[in-house]
Coordinates of C-alpha atoms in Angstrom, one line a residue:
M36 CA 77.0 101.7 63.8
N37 CA 76.7 98.2 65.3
R38 CA 80.2 97.4 64.3
L39 CA 81.4 100.7 66.0
R40 CA 79.9 99.7 69.5
P41 CA 82.5 97.0 70.5
V42 CA 85.2 99.4 69.4
A43 CA 83.9 102.1 71.6
K44 CA 83.4 99.4 74.4
W45 CA 87.1 98.5 74.2
M46 CA 88.2 102.2 74.3
L47 CA 86.0 102.8 77.5
G48 CA 87.4 99.8 79.3
G49 CA 90.9 100.2 78.1
L50 CA 90.9 104.0 79.1
F51 CA 90.2 103.0 82.9
C52 CA 92.8 100.4 82.6
L53 CA 95.5 102.7 81.4
S54 CA 94.3 105.5 83.9
A55 CA 94.9 103.0 86.7
L56 CA 98.5 101.8 85.4
L57 CA 99.4 105.5 85.0
K58 CA 98.4 106.5 88.4
L59 CA 100.2 103.3 89.6
R60 CA 103.5 104.3 88.2
S61 CA 103.5 107.8 90.0
I62 CA 101.8 106.3 93.2
D63 CA 103.7 108.6 95.4
S64 CA 102.6 111.8 93.7
F65 CA 99.0 110.5 93.7
D66 CA 99.3 109.9 97.5
L67 CA 100.6 113.4 98.0
Y68 CA 97.6 115.1 95.8
L69 CA 95.1 113.2 98.2
F70 CA 97.1 114.4 101.3
S71 CA 97.1 118.0 100.2
F72 CA 93.3 118.4 100.7
G73 CA 93.8 117.9 104.3
V74 CA 91.2 115.5 104.9
V75 CA 92.9 112.0 105.5
S76 CA 96.2 110.9 106.9
F77 CA 99.3 109.9 105.2
D78 CA 98.3 106.4 105.9
G79 CA 94.7 106.9 105.0
C80 CA 95.7 108.6 101.7
S81 CA 98.1 105.8 100.7
L82 CA 95.7 103.2 101.5
L83 CA 92.8 105.2 99.6
A84 CA 95.1 105.6 96.5
R85 CA 95.4 102.1 96.0
L86 CA 91.8 101.3 96.7
L87 CA 91.0 103.8 94.0
I88 CA 93.7 102.4 91.5
G89 CA 92.4 99.0 92.2
A90 CA 88.7 99.5 91.7
E91 CA 89.4 101.4 88.4
A92 CA 91.6 98.7 86.9
M93 CA 89.1 96.1 87.9
L94 CA 86.0 98.0 86.7
G95 CA 87.8 98.7 83.2
A96 CA 89.0 95.3 83.0
M97 CA 85.7 93.5 83.7
F98 CA 84.1 96.0 81.4
L99 CA 85.9 94.6 78.4
T100 CA 84.8 91.0 79.2
G101 CA 81.1 92.0 78.3
W102 CA 79.9 90.3 81.4
H103 CA 76.6 91.8 82.6
H104 CA 77.3 94.6 80.2
R105 CA 74.4 96.8 81.5
L106 CA 75.5 96.5 85.2
L107 CA 78.8 97.5 84.3
C108 CA 77.5 100.4 82.3
R109 CA 75.7 101.5 85.1
L110 CA 78.8 101.3 87.7
Y111 CA 80.9 103.0 84.9
A112 CA 78.3 106.0 84.8
A113 CA 78.3 106.1 88.5
V114 CA 82.1 106.4 88.5
L115 CA 82.3 109.0 85.9
A116 CA 79.6 111.1 87.9
G117 CA 81.6 110.9 91.0
F118 CA 84.7 112.0 89.3
S119 CA 83.0 114.9 87.6
L120 CA 81.4 116.0 90.7
W121 CA 84.8 116.0 92.4
L122 CA 86.3 118.2 89.5
L123 CA 83.3 120.5 89.7
F124 CA 84.1 120.9 93.5
L125 CA 87.6 121.7 92.4
L126 CA 86.9 124.3 90.1
A127 CA 84.4 125.7 92.4
A128 CA 87.4 125.8 95.0
G129 CA 89.8 127.6 92.5
E130 CA 92.1 124.4 92.3
E131 CA 94.7 124.7 89.5
G132 CA 96.9 122.2 88.2
N133 CA 97.1 118.4 87.4
C134 CA 94.1 116.3 88.7
H135 CA 96.2 113.2 88.2
C136 CA 93.5 111.2 86.0
F137 CA 96.3 110.0 84.3
G138 CA 99.0 110.3 87.0
E139 CA 101.9 112.5 85.9
A140 CA 102.2 110.9 82.4
V141 CA 99.4 113.3 81.0
V142 CA 98.8 116.6 82.7
L143 CA 95.3 117.5 82.8
D144 CA 93.5 120.2 84.8
A145 CA 89.9 120.1 86.0
P146 CA 88.1 121.7 82.7
A147 CA 90.0 119.3 80.4
S148 CA 89.2 116.4 82.6
L149 CA 85.7 117.3 82.6
L150 CA 85.5 117.6 79.0
K151 CA 87.2 114.0 78.9
N152 CA 84.5 112.7 81.2
L153 CA 81.7 114.3 78.7
L154 CA 83.3 112.5 75.8
L155 CA 83.5 109.0 77.9
A156 CA 79.8 109.7 78.7
L157 CA 78.8 110.0 75.2
M158 CA 80.5 106.9 74.2
L159 CA 79.0 105.0 77.1
A160 CA 75.5 106.0 76.0
F161 CA 76.4 104.8 72.4
V162 CA 77.4 101.1 73.9
W163 CA 74.9 101.0 76.7
R164 CA 72.5 98.9 74.4
M165 CA 74.9 96.3 73.8
D166 CA 73.7 92.7 74.6
D167 CA 74.7 91.2 78.2
R168 CA 76.7 88.2 78.5
T169 CA 75.7 86.2 81.8
D170 CA 77.3 82.9 80.9
P171 CA 77.5 81.1 84.1
P172 CA 80.7 79.2 83.5
R173 CA 82.6 82.4 82.8
L174 CA 81.4 83.9 86.3
F175 CA 84.1 82.3 88.3
W176 CA 86.8 83.5 85.9
I177 CA 85.8 87.0 85.3
A178 CA 85.1 87.6 89.1
G179 CA 88.4 85.8 90.1
G180 CA 90.3 87.7 87.5
G181 CA 88.9 91.0 88.6
C182 CA 89.9 90.3 92.2
A183 CA 93.2 89.3 91.3
L184 CA 93.7 92.7 89.4
F185 CA 92.5 94.6 92.4
L186 CA 94.9 92.6 94.8
L187 CA 97.8 93.1 92.3
V188 CA 98.0 96.8 92.9
F189 CA 98.4 96.2 96.8
L190 CA 101.2 93.6 95.8
L191 CA 102.9 95.8 93.4
S192 CA 102.8 99.0 95.7
P193 CA 102.0 98.0 99.3
P194 CA 100.6 100.8 101.3
D195 CA 102.9 102.7 103.7
R196 CA 102.0 101.3 106.7
F197 CA 102.6 97.8 105.7
L198 CA 106.0 98.8 104.7
R199 CA 106.6 100.6 108.1
A200 CA 105.7 97.5 110.1
R201 CA 108.1 95.1 108.3
H202 CA 111.3 97.6 108.2
R203 CA 114.0 97.1 110.7
S204 CA 115.7 100.2 111.8
T205 CA 119.4 100.5 111.3
E206 CA 121.9 101.9 113.9
L207 CA 122.9 105.7 113.2
V208 CA 125.8 107.5 114.2
P209 CA 125.3 111.1 115.5
E210 CA 128.8 112.0 115.3
L211 CA 128.6 111.9 111.3
Y212 CA 126.3 115.0 111.5
A213 CA 128.4 116.4 114.2
P214 CA 130.0 119.0 111.8
V215 CA 126.5 120.6 111.3
A216 CA 125.0 119.7 114.7
D217 CA 125.6 123.3 116.3
S218 CA 124.5 125.4 113.4
L219 CA 121.1 123.5 113.4
R220 CA 120.9 123.5 117.1
L221 CA 120.4 119.8 117.2
D222 CA 121.3 119.3 120.8
R223 CA 118.7 121.3 122.0
G224 CA 115.2 119.9 122.3
R225 CA 113.5 117.8 119.6
R226 CA 114.2 118.2 116.1
M227 CA 113.1 116.5 112.8
V228 CA 116.1 116.1 110.6
C229 CA 115.6 115.6 106.8
L230 CA 118.5 114.2 104.6
Y231 CA 118.4 115.2 100.8
S232 CA 120.1 115.4 97.7
P233 CA 118.9 118.3 95.4
G234 CA 118.6 116.0 92.5
C235 CA 116.9 113.1 94.0
R236 CA 113.3 112.2 92.9
Y237 CA 112.4 110.8 96.1
C238 CA 114.1 113.5 98.0
R239 CA 111.9 116.1 96.4
L240 CA 108.6 114.0 97.2
T241 CA 109.6 113.8 100.6
A242 CA 110.3 117.6 100.8
R243 CA 106.4 118.1 99.6
K244 CA 105.3 115.5 102.2
V245 CA 107.2 117.2 105.1
A246 CA 106.1 120.7 103.8
A247 CA 102.4 119.1 103.8
L248 CA 102.9 117.9 107.2
W249 CA 104.2 121.1 108.6
R250 CA 101.2 123.1 107.1
R251 CA 98.5 120.9 108.2
H252 CA 99.8 120.4 112.0
E253 CA 101.0 124.0 112.2
L254 CA 104.5 122.5 113.4
D255 CA 107.3 124.9 114.4
P256 CA 109.4 125.5 111.5
Q257 CA 112.4 125.9 113.6
R258 CA 112.3 122.2 114.6
I259 CA 112.4 120.8 111.1
C260 CA 116.0 120.9 109.8
C261 CA 117.4 119.9 106.5
I262 CA 120.9 118.5 105.8
F263 CA 121.8 118.5 102.0
M264 CA 124.6 116.4 100.4
R265 CA 127.0 118.7 98.6
T266 CA 126.8 118.2 95.0
E267 CA 128.5 121.8 94.1
S268 CA 130.7 124.2 95.6
E269 CA 128.0 126.8 95.9
M270 CA 124.7 125.2 97.2
T271 CA 122.6 128.3 98.3
Q272 CA 120.8 128.9 95.1
E273 CA 120.2 125.2 94.2
I274 CA 118.8 124.6 98.0
D275 CA 116.8 127.7 97.8
R276 CA 115.3 126.2 94.4
F277 CA 114.5 123.2 95.9
F278 CA 112.7 124.5 98.9
D279 CA 110.6 126.8 96.7
E280 CA 109.7 124.1 94.0
Y281 CA 109.1 121.1 96.6
G282 CA 107.3 122.6 99.5
G283 CA 107.2 126.2 99.6
R284 CA 109.0 126.4 102.8
R285 CA 112.9 127.2 103.6
F286 CA 113.5 125.3 106.6
P287 CA 116.8 125.9 108.6
R288 CA 119.5 123.8 106.5
A289 CA 123.2 122.9 106.2
V290 CA 125.5 121.0 103.9
L291 CA 127.6 117.8 104.3
D292 CA 130.1 116.5 102.0
P293 CA 129.2 113.4 100.2
R294 CA 131.3 110.9 102.1
P295 CA 129.7 111.4 105.8
M296 CA 126.4 112.1 104.1
L297 CA 126.5 108.7 102.6
D298 CA 127.8 107.1 105.6
L299 CA 125.0 108.7 107.7
C300 CA 122.3 107.6 105.4
N301 CA 123.9 104.0 104.7
G302 CA 123.8 105.2 100.8
A303 CA 120.1 105.6 100.8
L304 CA 118.4 109.0 100.5
P305 CA 116.0 110.5 101.7
L306 CA 116.2 110.0 105.4
V307 CA 114.1 111.7 107.9
L308 CA 115.5 111.5 111.7
L309 CA 114.0 112.4 114.9
T310 CA 116.3 113.4 117.3
E311 CA 116.1 114.6 121.1
E312 CA 119.1 116.4 122.5
G313 CA 121.2 115.2 119.7
R314 CA 120.4 111.7 120.2
V315 CA 118.7 109.9 117.2
V316 CA 115.3 108.3 118.4
A317 CA 113.7 107.2 115.0
E318 CA 114.2 107.2 111.3
Y319 CA 112.2 107.1 108.3
G320 CA 112.3 106.9 104.5
F321 CA 109.7 108.5 102.1
R322 CA 107.5 105.3 102.2
T323 CA 107.7 104.8 105.8
L324 CA 107.2 108.3 107.4
D325 CA 104.7 107.9 110.3
E326 CA 102.6 111.0 110.3
A327 CA 101.2 110.4 113.9
A328 CA 104.4 109.6 115.6
V329 CA 106.3 112.6 114.0
V330 CA 103.5 115.0 115.0
R331 CA 103.2 113.5 118.7
F332 CA 107.4 113.6 119.0
L333 CA 107.3 117.4 117.8
T334 CA 104.4 118.7 119.8
E335 CA 104.7 116.7 123.2
D336 CA 107.6 118.1 125.1
R337 CA 107.8 116.2 128.3
P338 CA 111.3 116.0 129.8
G339 CA 112.9 112.8 129.3
S340 CA 110.2 111.3 127.2
R341 CA 111.5 109.5 123.9
C342 CA 109.7 108.8 120.7
S343 CA 108.4 105.1 120.6
A344 CA 108.2 105.2 116.9
A345 CA 110.0 102.9 114.8
G346 CA 110.6 103.7 110.8
G347 CA 113.0 103.0 108.1
S348 CA 114.7 104.4 105.2

């Protein structure tokens, strides 16, 4: 039995590291998953997601070293208990679907994830009595390595607010979307204009983000317009399917041919514009969409006022 304990310990630590890596690979979906609960803002969810991933990776890596084994076992048990309580809350609330324990690579619902946590708890009890390692010379390297791993998450995927702060907005030409401006009534008041291509992964994520923003803040759906790049001669069914699968709300839409669309967005989709009386006053991409600025812009109707937000694509 003693020979199996090191193997079980490596499985426990390795599983936390793998879970953190898979969450990081689908970090944008994890951000949206956290935002869907309506508690924290976009920026808060972006930061929280990276804190959770960094802490999980650091705990898993340090667990593998055997340093202060009993202390790390207690931390591991506390994390398992916290995650399990959250899963029980999801079950009580009737939430279904992927709980994002392993990002989008392995889809687990709440019952399956609770079963996984039970198995991990049994393995943790099995390895609990292993000897501690408290060798002082290793302390600096282990603690330093754990902190470096934690910070690496932020370097590989900075929170959205940091990306927004360093972005330089490019000049857009409203005449490029003039062919659809009348049908979307872009010259009347304030609008959020979303530029999508139906097959673009980040366009789909942005559509989910915009729909979540609309639901949480009860924004006027007529002020949210979508312009799609034409990929087929008949786009109606494809656009309806896009809305139904990635947001659940069909906003006013129009279609532009590829050439003016690519000129409008500088070849980078998705793009979200804030317009006032047809003038572009701010632009954002998926990672730089500023929740507070968008809500303020669409809910404050002072004549002649302008959005002070700056964003990026």
